[in-house]
Short mmCIF file of C-alpha atoms and ligand atoms in Angstrom, two decimals:
data_model
loop_
_atom_site.label_atom_id
_atom_site.label_comp_id
_atom_site.label_asym_id
_atom_site.label_seq_id
_atom_site.Cartn_x
_atom_site.Cartn_y
_atom_site.Cartn_z
CA UNK T 1 71.60 113.58 64.48
CA UNK T 2 73.21 110.16 64.33
CA UNK T 3 75.92 109.51 66.86
CA UNK T 4 79.01 109.12 64.76
CA UNK T 5 81.98 107.53 66.47
CA UNK T 6 83.91 110.71 65.71
CA UNK T 7 81.67 112.82 67.88
CA UNK T 8 82.76 113.22 71.45
CA UNK T 9 79.67 112.48 73.62
CA UNK T 10 80.86 115.16 76.04
CA UNK T 11 80.49 117.77 73.33
CA UNK T 12 76.95 116.62 72.60
CA UNK T 13 76.05 116.71 76.28
CA UNK T 14 77.51 120.15 76.51
CA UNK T 15 75.40 121.47 73.62
CA UNK T 16 72.27 120.03 75.20
CA UNK T 17 73.24 121.51 78.51
CA UNK T 18 73.99 125.01 77.19
CA UNK T 19 70.68 125.02 75.36
CA UNK T 20 68.79 124.14 78.55
CA UNK T 21 70.85 126.53 80.66
CA UNK T 22 69.79 129.50 78.61
CA UNK T 23 66.13 128.64 79.22
CA UNK T 24 65.96 127.17 82.68
CA UNK T 25 65.91 129.21 85.83
CA UNK T 26 68.49 127.88 88.28
CA UNK T 27 65.91 127.18 90.99
CA UNK T 28 63.89 124.92 88.68
CA UNK T 29 64.52 121.26 88.21
CA UNK T 30 64.91 119.70 84.79
CA UNK T 31 61.35 118.42 85.05
CA UNK T 32 60.05 121.90 85.87
CA UNK T 33 59.30 121.21 89.53
CA UNK T 34 60.57 123.90 91.81
CA UNK T 35 62.99 122.04 94.02
CA UNK T 36 65.82 123.36 96.18
CA UNK T 37 66.98 119.86 97.18
CA UNK T 38 70.22 119.03 95.35
CA UNK T 39 69.04 115.73 93.88
CA UNK T 40 65.61 116.78 92.60
CA UNK T 41 67.12 119.93 91.10
CA UNK T 42 68.07 120.22 87.46
CA UNK T 43 71.58 118.80 87.80
CA UNK T 44 70.21 115.41 88.68
CA UNK T 45 69.70 114.87 84.97
CA UNK T 46 71.30 117.74 83.08
CA UNK T 47 75.04 117.42 82.67
CA UNK T 48 77.26 120.33 83.63
CA UNK T 49 79.61 121.92 81.15
CA UNK T 50 82.95 120.30 81.88
CA UNK T 51 85.31 122.25 79.73
CA UNK T 52 83.78 125.72 79.60
CA UNK T 53 82.67 128.12 82.29
CA UNK T 54 78.90 127.75 82.76
CA UNK T 55 77.12 130.99 81.92
CA UNK T 56 75.06 130.82 85.12
CA UNK T 57 76.32 129.52 88.42
CA UNK T 58 74.76 126.92 90.71
CA UNK T 59 73.82 127.31 94.37
CA UNK T 60 76.58 126.32 96.79
CA UNK T 61 74.81 123.30 98.28
CA UNK T 62 74.20 121.67 94.91
CA UNK T 63 77.71 122.55 93.75
CA UNK T 64 79.13 120.89 96.83
CA UNK T 65 77.03 117.77 96.37
CA UNK T 66 77.81 117.36 92.67
CA UNK T 67 81.57 117.66 93.15
CA UNK T 68 81.52 115.63 96.35
CA UNK T 69 79.66 112.76 94.67
CA UNK T 70 81.96 112.67 91.68
CA UNK T 71 85.04 112.66 93.92
CA UNK T 72 83.82 109.59 95.81
CA UNK T 73 85.03 107.64 92.74
CA UNK T 74 88.62 108.49 93.67
CA UNK T 75 90.56 105.85 95.56
CA UNK T 76 90.45 105.90 99.35
CA UNK T 77 93.55 107.83 100.52
CA UNK T 78 93.78 105.76 103.71
CA UNK T 79 94.11 102.57 101.65
CA UNK T 80 96.49 104.15 99.17
CA UNK T 81 99.54 102.12 100.15
CA UNK T 82 101.31 103.43 97.05
CA UNK T 83 101.83 106.83 98.60
CA UNK T 84 104.23 108.14 101.22
CA UNK T 85 101.94 111.10 101.74
CA UNK T 86 100.21 111.37 105.08
CA UNK T 87 96.43 111.10 105.19
CA UNK T 88 95.26 111.65 108.74
CA UNK T 89 95.52 114.36 111.39
CA UNK T 90 93.61 114.91 114.64
CA UNK T 91 90.46 117.02 114.26
CA UNK T 92 92.07 119.82 116.29
CA UNK T 93 94.72 120.14 113.58
CA UNK T 94 91.97 120.21 110.94
CA UNK T 95 90.33 123.01 112.91
CA UNK T 96 93.53 125.05 113.14
CA UNK T 97 94.17 124.65 109.45
CA UNK T 98 90.63 125.66 108.65
CA UNK T 99 90.91 128.79 110.80
CA UNK T 100 94.05 129.80 108.90
CA UNK T 101 93.16 128.79 105.37
CA UNK T 102 93.26 132.33 104.05
CA UNK T 103 96.73 133.29 105.29
CA UNK T 104 99.62 133.73 102.89
CA UNK T 105 103.01 132.81 104.33
CA UNK T 106 104.80 135.48 102.28
CA UNK T 107 102.89 138.29 104.03
CA UNK T 108 105.47 138.32 106.78
CA UNK T 109 104.64 141.79 108.00
CA UNK T 110 100.90 141.18 108.19
CA UNK T 111 101.13 137.74 109.79
CA UNK T 112 104.08 138.01 112.16
CA UNK T 113 102.98 135.10 114.36
CA UNK T 114 102.72 132.78 111.37
CA UNK T 115 106.23 133.87 110.48
CA UNK T 116 107.45 133.13 114.01
CA UNK T 117 105.93 129.65 113.81
CA UNK T 118 107.74 129.09 110.52
CA UNK T 119 111.04 130.14 112.12
CA UNK T 120 110.42 127.87 115.11
CA UNK T 121 109.83 124.90 112.79
CA UNK T 122 113.17 125.55 111.04
CA UNK T 123 114.89 125.73 114.40
CA UNK T 124 113.24 122.48 115.58
CA UNK T 125 114.47 120.69 112.44
CA UNK T 126 117.99 122.17 112.58
CA UNK T 127 118.22 120.91 116.16
CA UNK T 128 116.70 117.50 115.33
CA UNK T 129 119.22 117.08 112.50
CA UNK T 130 122.16 118.20 114.69
CA UNK T 131 123.11 121.46 112.99
CA UNK T 132 126.23 122.78 114.76
CA UNK T 133 124.24 125.88 115.80
CA UNK T 134 120.52 126.44 115.43
CA UNK T 135 121.32 130.16 115.38
CA UNK T 136 123.53 129.71 112.35
CA UNK T 137 121.33 127.23 110.49
CA UNK T 138 118.94 128.64 107.93
CA UNK T 139 116.03 127.14 106.05
CA UNK T 140 112.57 127.54 104.64
CA UNK T 141 109.27 125.79 104.25
CA UNK T 142 108.55 124.57 100.74
CA UNK T 143 105.61 122.97 98.96
CA UNK T 144 107.24 119.58 99.44
CA UNK T 145 110.63 117.94 99.12
CA UNK T 146 110.70 118.62 95.38
CA UNK T 147 111.00 122.37 95.82
CA UNK T 148 113.39 121.86 98.74
CA UNK T 149 115.63 119.69 96.52
CA UNK T 150 115.72 122.37 93.80
CA UNK T 151 116.84 124.92 96.40
CA UNK T 152 119.47 122.61 97.91
CA UNK T 153 120.81 121.89 94.40
CA UNK T 154 120.80 125.56 93.40
CA UNK T 155 122.82 126.53 96.47
CA UNK T 156 125.43 123.86 95.64
CA UNK T 157 125.53 124.96 91.99
CA UNK T 158 125.97 128.60 92.93
CA UNK T 159 128.77 127.79 95.41
CA UNK T 160 130.56 125.75 92.74
CA UNK T 161 130.26 128.68 90.29
CA UNK T 162 131.63 131.13 92.85
CA UNK T 163 134.55 128.84 93.61
CA UNK T 164 135.36 128.38 89.92
CA UNK T 165 135.18 132.12 89.26
CA UNK T 166 137.46 132.83 92.21
CA UNK T 167 139.94 130.35 90.69
CA UNK T 168 139.65 132.09 87.34
CA UNK T 169 138.18 128.94 85.75
CA UNK T 170 135.29 128.55 83.33
CA UNK T 171 131.81 127.69 84.60
CA UNK T 172 130.58 126.71 81.13
CA UNK T 173 133.28 124.54 79.54
CA UNK T 174 132.96 122.04 81.11
CA UNK T 175 129.69 122.71 82.91
CA UNK T 176 128.63 121.49 86.34
CA UNK T 177 127.49 117.95 87.14
CA UNK T 178 125.68 116.32 90.04
CA UNK T 179 125.95 112.69 91.18
CA UNK T 180 123.14 110.49 92.49
CA UNK T 181 121.99 106.86 92.41
CA UNK T 182 119.91 105.70 89.44
CA UNK T 183 117.16 105.03 91.98
CA UNK T 184 116.79 108.81 92.43
CA UNK T 185 113.30 110.16 92.86
CA UNK T 186 112.19 112.26 89.89
CA UNK T 187 112.58 115.54 91.83
CA UNK T 188 116.36 115.04 91.93
CA UNK T 189 116.65 114.46 88.19
CA UNK T 190 114.33 117.40 87.64
CA UNK T 191 116.81 119.69 89.37
CA UNK T 192 119.55 118.63 86.97
CA UNK T 193 117.40 119.07 83.89
CA UNK T 194 115.68 122.32 84.87
CA UNK T 195 118.83 124.01 86.10
CA UNK T 196 121.27 122.84 83.42
CA UNK T 197 123.43 120.54 85.48
CA UNK T 198 124.66 117.26 83.99
CA UNK T 199 122.93 114.42 85.80
CA UNK T 200 125.34 111.56 86.55
CA UNK T 201 123.32 108.52 87.56
CA UNK T 202 125.26 105.79 89.33
CA UNK T 203 123.93 102.35 88.30
CA UNK T 204 122.29 100.31 91.03
CA UNK T 205 122.77 96.62 91.77
CA UNK T 206 121.33 93.86 93.92
CA UNK T 207 124.54 93.78 96.00
CA UNK T 208 124.31 97.56 96.44
CA UNK T 209 120.82 97.12 97.95
CA UNK T 210 119.20 98.73 94.91
CA UNK T 211 120.60 102.17 95.75
CA UNK T 212 123.70 104.39 95.69
CA UNK T 213 126.96 102.50 96.03
CA UNK T 214 129.48 105.09 97.34
CA UNK T 215 132.51 103.32 95.85
CA UNK T 216 130.93 103.30 92.40
CA UNK T 217 129.79 106.90 92.90
CA UNK T 218 133.42 108.01 93.27
CA UNK T 219 134.01 107.04 89.62
CA UNK T 220 131.55 109.76 88.60
CA UNK T 221 133.05 112.58 90.65
CA UNK T 222 135.41 115.27 89.39
CA UNK T 223 136.24 118.92 89.98
CA UNK T 224 132.97 119.98 88.31
CA UNK T 225 130.75 117.96 90.60
CA UNK T 226 128.62 120.47 92.51
CA UNK T 227 127.57 117.82 95.02
CA UNK T 228 126.16 114.36 95.67
CA UNK T 229 122.50 113.79 96.41
CA UNK T 230 122.32 110.99 98.97
CA UNK T 231 118.84 109.60 99.60
CA UNK T 232 117.74 108.71 103.10
CA UNK T 233 115.05 106.33 102.19
CA UNK T 234 115.00 105.12 98.59
CA UNK T 235 111.47 105.34 97.24
CA UNK T 236 111.86 101.94 95.57
CA UNK T 237 112.75 99.78 98.55
CA UNK T 238 113.09 102.07 101.59
CA UNK T 239 116.85 101.44 101.96
CA UNK T 240 118.93 104.23 103.49
CA UNK T 241 121.85 105.20 101.29
CA UNK T 242 125.11 105.20 103.26
CA UNK T 243 125.70 108.91 103.92
CA UNK T 244 128.66 108.35 106.25
CA UNK T 245 130.45 106.03 103.84
CA UNK T 246 129.93 108.51 100.99
CA UNK T 247 131.25 111.35 103.15
CA UNK T 248 134.33 109.32 104.19
CA UNK T 249 135.20 108.58 100.56
CA UNK T 250 134.74 112.26 99.67
CA UNK T 251 137.01 113.19 102.61
CA UNK T 252 139.72 110.93 101.20
CA UNK T 253 139.17 112.44 97.75
CA UNK T 254 139.58 115.94 99.15
CA UNK T 255 142.73 114.95 101.01
CA UNK T 256 144.11 113.56 97.75
CA UNK T 257 142.99 116.24 95.29
CA UNK T 258 142.06 119.32 97.28
CA UNK T 259 138.58 119.21 95.73
CA UNK T 260 135.73 119.43 98.22
CA UNK T 261 132.41 117.94 97.08
CA UNK T 262 129.44 118.57 99.40
CA UNK T 263 126.50 116.27 100.17
CA UNK T 264 122.83 117.19 100.17
CA UNK T 265 120.74 114.55 101.93
CA UNK T 266 117.34 113.90 100.41
CA UNK T 267 115.58 112.92 103.63
CA UNK T 268 112.10 113.26 102.09
CA UNK T 269 110.93 110.31 104.18
CA UNK T 270 113.91 109.36 106.34
CA UNK T 271 114.36 112.88 107.74
CA UNK T 272 111.35 112.21 109.94
CA UNK T 273 112.00 108.49 110.63
CA UNK T 274 115.72 108.10 111.35
CA UNK T 275 116.01 110.73 114.14
CA UNK T 276 113.23 109.02 116.08
CA UNK T 277 113.46 105.31 115.25
CA UNK T 278 117.25 104.96 115.09
CA UNK T 279 118.78 108.06 116.71
CA UNK T 280 122.24 106.43 116.74
CA UNK T 281 122.26 106.15 112.96
CA UNK T 282 124.66 108.82 111.66
CA UNK T 283 123.43 110.55 108.52
CA UNK T 284 122.73 114.24 109.28
CA UNK T 285 124.64 117.48 110.03
CA UNK T 286 126.81 115.50 112.46
CA UNK T 287 128.70 114.69 109.27
CA UNK T 288 130.50 117.95 108.36
CA UNK T 289 130.22 117.27 104.62
CA UNK T 290 126.41 117.34 104.77
CA UNK T 291 125.58 120.93 103.85
CA UNK T 292 121.82 120.72 103.44
CA UNK T 293 118.91 118.39 104.14
CA UNK T 294 115.34 118.27 102.88
CA UNK T 295 112.32 116.42 104.24
CA UNK T 296 108.62 116.20 103.41
CA UNK T 297 106.48 117.42 106.29
CA UNK T 298 103.62 115.71 104.48
CA UNK T 299 105.22 112.27 104.58
CA UNK T 300 106.48 111.02 107.94
CA UNK T 301 106.34 114.60 109.25
CA UNK T 302 102.70 113.52 109.66
CA UNK T 303 101.08 116.65 108.16
CA UNK T 304 98.68 116.80 105.24
CA UNK T 305 100.01 117.34 101.73
CA UNK T 306 101.55 120.75 101.05
CA UNK T 307 104.61 121.10 103.26
CA UNK T 308 108.30 120.34 102.89
CA UNK T 309 111.49 121.72 104.41
CA UNK T 310 115.05 122.53 103.48
CA UNK T 311 117.69 123.41 106.06
CA UNK T 312 121.34 124.43 105.48
CA UNK T 313 123.88 123.63 108.18
CA UNK T 314 124.81 127.33 108.31
CA UNK T 315 124.22 130.56 106.41
CA UNK T 316 127.61 130.06 104.70
CA UNK T 317 126.10 127.36 102.51
CA UNK T 318 123.22 129.45 101.17
CA UNK T 319 124.79 131.97 98.76
CA UNK T 320 123.54 135.51 99.28
CA UNK T 321 122.72 135.69 95.62
CA UNK T 322 119.82 133.27 96.18
CA UNK T 323 118.30 135.38 98.94
CA UNK T 324 115.97 138.10 97.74
CA UNK T 325 115.53 141.17 99.85
CA UNK T 326 111.98 142.35 99.31
CA UNK T 327 110.92 145.89 100.09
CA UNK T 328 107.29 145.17 100.21
CA UNK T 329 104.32 146.79 101.92
CA UNK T 330 106.54 148.95 104.08
CA UNK T 331 109.03 146.45 105.46
CA UNK T 332 112.06 144.41 104.45
CA UNK T 333 111.56 140.69 104.00
CA UNK T 334 113.83 137.91 102.84
CA UNK T 335 112.78 135.18 100.49
CA UNK T 336 114.65 132.22 99.05
CA UNK T 337 111.93 129.90 97.83
CA UNK T 338 110.71 129.30 94.30
CA UNK T 339 107.16 130.48 94.96
CA UNK T 340 106.12 133.89 96.17
CA UNK T 341 102.70 133.14 97.70
CA UNK T 342 102.33 129.98 99.75
CA UNK T 343 99.54 128.74 102.03
CA UNK T 344 100.45 129.14 105.71
CA UNK T 345 98.17 126.42 107.05
CA UNK T 346 100.40 123.43 106.20
CA UNK T 347 103.19 125.04 108.23
CA UNK T 348 100.78 125.60 111.11
CA UNK T 349 99.79 121.93 110.86
CA UNK T 350 103.45 120.91 111.04
CA UNK T 351 103.93 123.02 114.15
CA UNK T 352 100.83 121.40 115.66
CA UNK T 353 102.54 118.01 115.29
CA UNK T 354 105.78 119.23 116.81
CA UNK T 355 103.96 120.41 119.93
CA UNK T 356 101.37 117.65 120.09
CA UNK T 357 103.61 114.64 119.45
CA UNK T 358 106.97 115.79 120.70
CA UNK T 359 109.99 113.52 120.28
CA UNK T 360 108.35 110.62 122.09
CA UNK T 361 105.19 110.82 120.02
CA UNK T 362 107.12 110.80 116.73
CA UNK T 363 109.21 107.89 118.01
CA UNK T 364 106.13 105.89 119.03
CA UNK T 365 104.57 106.34 115.59
CA UNK T 366 107.82 105.52 113.73
CA UNK T 367 108.38 102.36 115.80
CA UNK T 368 104.80 101.20 115.21
CA UNK T 369 105.13 101.80 111.46
CA UNK T 370 108.35 99.79 111.37
CA UNK T 371 106.95 96.99 113.51
CA UNK T 372 103.95 96.62 111.22
CA UNK T 373 106.19 96.74 108.15
CA UNK T 374 108.32 93.92 109.63
CA UNK T 375 105.20 91.89 110.34
CA UNK T 376 104.05 92.28 106.75
CA UNK T 377 107.54 91.43 105.41
CA UNK T 378 107.77 88.23 107.46
CA UNK T 379 104.27 87.09 106.58
CA UNK T 380 104.99 87.61 102.86
CA UNK T 381 108.24 85.66 103.08
CA UNK T 382 106.69 82.88 105.12
CA UNK T 383 103.94 82.44 102.55
CA UNK T 384 106.63 81.11 100.22
CA UNK T 385 105.15 83.11 97.34
CA UNK T 386 107.18 86.26 97.84
CA UNK T 387 110.71 87.47 98.27
CA UNK T 388 111.07 90.78 100.15
CA UNK T 389 113.63 93.23 98.77
CA UNK T 390 113.45 95.63 101.72
CA UNK T 391 115.64 94.66 104.65
CA UNK T 392 114.14 96.33 107.74
CA UNK T 393 112.93 92.97 109.08
CA UNK T 394 116.44 91.48 108.96
CA UNK T 395 118.80 91.65 111.91
CA UNK T 396 122.05 93.59 111.52
CA UNK T 397 123.96 90.69 113.11
CA UNK T 398 123.02 87.06 113.61
CA UNK T 399 119.57 85.66 113.04
CA UNK T 400 116.09 86.18 114.39
CA UNK T 401 115.87 82.51 115.36
CA UNK T 402 118.80 83.03 117.75
CA UNK T 403 117.31 82.72 121.28
CA UNK T 404 119.38 85.72 122.39
CA UNK T 405 118.00 87.98 119.65
CA UNK T 406 116.10 90.90 121.16
CA UNK T 407 113.36 91.43 118.58
CA UNK T 408 111.91 94.40 120.47
CA UNK T 409 115.05 96.48 120.11
CA UNK T 410 114.82 98.45 116.88
CA UNK T 411 118.59 99.00 116.83
CA UNK T 412 119.00 95.26 116.13
CA UNK T 413 117.40 95.57 112.70
CA UNK T 414 118.72 97.03 109.46
CA UNK T 415 117.67 100.70 109.52
CA UNK T 416 115.32 101.91 106.80
CA UNK T 417 111.87 103.24 105.99
CA UNK T 418 108.66 101.38 106.90
CA UNK T 419 108.37 100.28 103.29
CA UNK T 420 107.89 96.73 102.04
CA UNK T 421 108.95 95.97 98.45
CA UNK T 422 108.33 92.44 97.31
CA UNK T 423 108.18 90.19 94.28
CA UNK T 424 107.23 86.63 93.42
CA UNK T 425 109.93 84.12 94.34
CA UNK T 426 111.76 82.47 91.44
CA UNK T 427 110.17 79.18 92.52
CA UNK T 428 106.66 80.65 92.28
CA UNK T 429 107.44 82.13 88.85
CA UNK T 430 108.77 78.75 87.66
CA UNK T 431 105.62 77.00 88.88
CA UNK T 432 103.24 79.62 87.51
CA UNK T 433 104.91 81.20 84.49
CA UNK T 434 101.58 82.48 83.14
CA UNK T 435 100.79 84.60 86.20
CA UNK T 436 101.74 88.24 85.88
CA UNK T 437 102.68 89.97 89.09
CA UNK T 438 100.84 93.15 88.12
CA UNK T 439 97.56 91.19 88.29
CA UNK T 440 98.02 91.19 92.06
CA UNK T 441 97.74 94.98 91.93
CA UNK T 442 94.50 94.82 89.91
CA UNK T 443 92.92 92.18 92.14
CA UNK T 444 93.89 94.00 95.34
CA UNK T 445 92.37 97.16 93.91
CA UNK T 446 89.06 95.30 93.58
CA UNK T 447 89.23 94.82 97.34
CA UNK T 448 89.96 98.49 98.00
CA UNK T 449 93.76 98.31 98.45
CA UNK T 450 96.01 100.43 96.26
CA UNK T 451 99.34 98.59 95.96
CA UNK T 452 101.50 99.68 93.02
CA UNK T 453 103.46 97.36 90.79
CA UNK T 454 106.43 98.84 88.97
CA UNK T 455 109.94 98.29 87.72
CA UNK T 456 113.13 98.97 89.63
CA UNK T 457 115.46 101.74 88.44
CA UNK T 458 117.59 101.47 85.25
CA UNK T 459 119.94 98.49 85.24
CA UNK T 460 117.43 96.45 87.21
CA UNK T 461 114.35 97.59 85.28
CA UNK T 462 113.54 93.97 84.42
CA UNK T 463 112.73 93.43 88.12
CA UNK T 464 109.05 94.09 88.85
CA UNK T 465 108.11 94.93 92.42
CA UNK T 466 105.00 95.49 94.46
CA UNK T 467 105.38 98.08 97.22
CA UNK T 468 103.53 98.90 100.41
CA UNK T 469 104.27 102.06 102.41
CA UNK T 470 103.27 101.40 106.02
CA UNK T 471 101.95 104.74 107.30
CA UNK T 472 100.51 105.28 110.76
CA UNK T 473 96.91 104.51 109.78
CA UNK T 474 97.95 101.04 108.52
CA UNK T 475 97.62 99.52 111.96
CA UNK T 476 97.98 95.84 112.77
CA UNK T 477 94.26 95.30 112.10
CA UNK T 478 94.72 96.46 108.52
CA UNK T 479 98.04 94.63 108.11
CA UNK T 480 96.23 91.45 109.13
CA UNK T 481 93.53 92.07 106.50
CA UNK T 482 96.10 93.01 103.87
CA UNK T 483 98.11 89.82 104.38
CA UNK T 484 94.95 87.71 104.10
CA UNK T 485 93.92 89.55 100.93
CA UNK T 486 97.34 89.27 99.27
CA UNK T 487 97.57 85.53 99.99
CA UNK T 488 93.97 85.03 98.89
CA UNK T 489 94.57 86.86 95.63
CA UNK T 490 97.74 84.89 94.87
CA UNK T 491 96.08 81.55 95.67
CA UNK T 492 93.09 82.54 93.56
CA UNK T 493 95.43 83.26 90.65
CA UNK T 494 97.38 80.04 91.16
CA UNK T 495 94.13 78.07 91.12
CA UNK T 496 92.38 79.79 88.24
CA UNK T 497 95.43 80.44 86.03
CA UNK T 498 94.14 83.77 84.74
CA UNK T 499 93.13 87.16 85.99
CA UNK T 500 89.67 86.85 84.38
CA UNK T 501 88.96 83.67 86.30
CA UNK T 502 90.29 85.11 89.52
CA UNK T 503 88.16 88.24 89.04
CA UNK T 504 84.99 86.24 88.38
CA UNK T 505 85.65 84.16 91.50
CA UNK T 506 86.03 87.37 93.41
CA UNK T 507 82.73 88.68 91.98
CA UNK T 508 80.97 85.59 93.31
CA UNK T 509 81.56 86.68 96.81
CA UNK T 510 84.18 87.87 99.17
CA UNK T 511 85.23 84.90 101.27
CA UNK T 512 86.08 86.28 104.64
CA UNK T 513 88.55 84.13 106.48
CA UNK T 514 87.39 85.44 109.84
CA UNK T 515 86.08 83.05 112.45
CA UNK T 516 82.39 82.35 112.14
CA UNK T 517 81.48 82.92 115.81
CA UNK T 518 77.98 84.33 116.07
CA UNK T 519 77.41 83.99 112.34
CA UNK T 520 74.95 81.79 110.51
CA UNK T 521 76.37 78.96 108.43
CA UNK T 522 75.46 78.46 104.80
CA UNK T 523 72.13 76.56 104.62
CA UNK T 524 70.91 77.78 108.03
CA UNK T 525 67.91 79.58 106.49
CA UNK T 526 64.87 78.52 104.52
CA UNK T 527 64.80 78.91 100.76
CA UNK T 528 63.63 82.33 99.61
CA UNK T 529 60.71 82.80 97.28
CA UNK T 530 62.94 85.01 95.14
CA UNK T 531 61.15 88.31 95.79
CA UNK T 532 64.45 90.15 96.10
CA UNK T 533 65.57 89.06 92.70
CA UNK T 534 62.29 89.70 90.89
CA UNK T 535 60.99 93.08 89.92
CA UNK T 536 57.70 93.52 91.80
C1 LIG S 1 108.64 111.91 97.93
C2 LIG S 1 110.06 112.07 97.62
C3 LIG S 1 110.52 113.20 96.95
C4 LIG S 1 109.57 114.27 96.47
O1 LIG S 1 108.98 114.86 97.57
P1 LIG S 1 107.59 115.67 97.52
O2 LIG S 1 107.38 116.04 98.94
O3 LIG S 1 106.57 114.71 96.99
O4 LIG S 1 107.78 116.83 96.62
C5 LIG S 1 111.88 113.31 96.71
N1 LIG S 1 112.72 112.36 97.12
C6 LIG S 1 112.33 111.25 97.77
C7 LIG S 1 113.34 110.25 98.21
C8 LIG S 1 110.98 111.06 98.04
O5 LIG S 1 110.57 109.98 98.70
#
């Protein structure tokens, strides 16, 4: 059969495979040798069905090896600087998680200790975020901040509906709305769309630090506003939105109109940075208007992917209607999450961190992340090629060159996430108009780094940024390498004027800028006879 361009090669491979499968015994290799070793066995050369269940299974060792090998083509999570999600835990945490992989968090009666650990985590967070009473606070583990944000939004929506009904007013005409900056993470907009709440996005501006401007936000608020989502740590640039300023304006509004609009803080990242790095920064339940907070345990909570949290300042803010009383397997349980079943091991991993790191451990990690992010920011600015949009390396007052400036004191810097967003300077763009910033992403990827390039939120979508999230595994050794690679890539582009040229230069050899101590110089050896290059 001729290979027409309309035939999907996968389909052909699958036919060949199914034909062989029906004949071959699983222990035999494709060349009929009996071989139990994964690579000599039949799957070395016979493709597996990708889109249908194979009729016969494969032994576990070969299955492992096949999937393992294919997955090595994924990016390296440790070098994925695009992601806020944590990628490393001590091996003891891995062991604990492994021991508890099969436990379901919802089976409260069967796994009472797991349930206790869950409750302790909520209490730890309520205390960390200054809930007036950890006895009164209530919360739950979630899959991540996204689910936590849906729950926080639902509670605000339900409270608004109850209030309107009590006042004898309609809850449909006009319907509810929610206010947030246009820089909102997709999970926040998802809440509005999935749960039929009008999403009022407040435009962002350069002067407003690319995030929610509370004064502008007030123009979007009315008696049908169920709440304001304030983001502690914008995903675009790492800026903290001003929770206190928003709350003060809403206090004034209430004094004027009698309408009380609550705040839910999306602390996906900042919920685990601010309490440790800048404990004096006021953003949490210390502000009475903040009714609920979410955070991602799997971001700066330093656990692997799969855990988030939502906490309400007291039970009064979680309407009873959202709490399900389950009479299940002989006991009464309460549930107010979107999922029924949920793996318990991510919660156990979070608890491991709470005990293992303690407040001082979390602070040490947060300060290191921020210090490395400042180092990267300064190096990028000093190169002259880049302008940094994040502000965590800038002093709150005065200047770094001031001899009295205490650069070791974190409180002297603008608070924010250890995130570095940067773009080419206008001068660089004017000098090299043909160079596209997104090429930097492609060229860095060829060196193993994953650094995303994307547009800012609506209103500033013509501004392209590159962004690095400095997580704990991006230590100073890696920051040093990253700076060298970024500068190298930019200079390569400036010299060769195109990405193709820069890529071919790169293919000719990685030029390490390290010192050459103990290394041989070029030309130190004799000429080879070429045996390596020739087939022998
Ligand atoms: C990551 C993030 C989310 C979504 O959180 P997940 O844990 O990935 O579900 C929401 N908001 C902000 C600000 C985030 O950074």
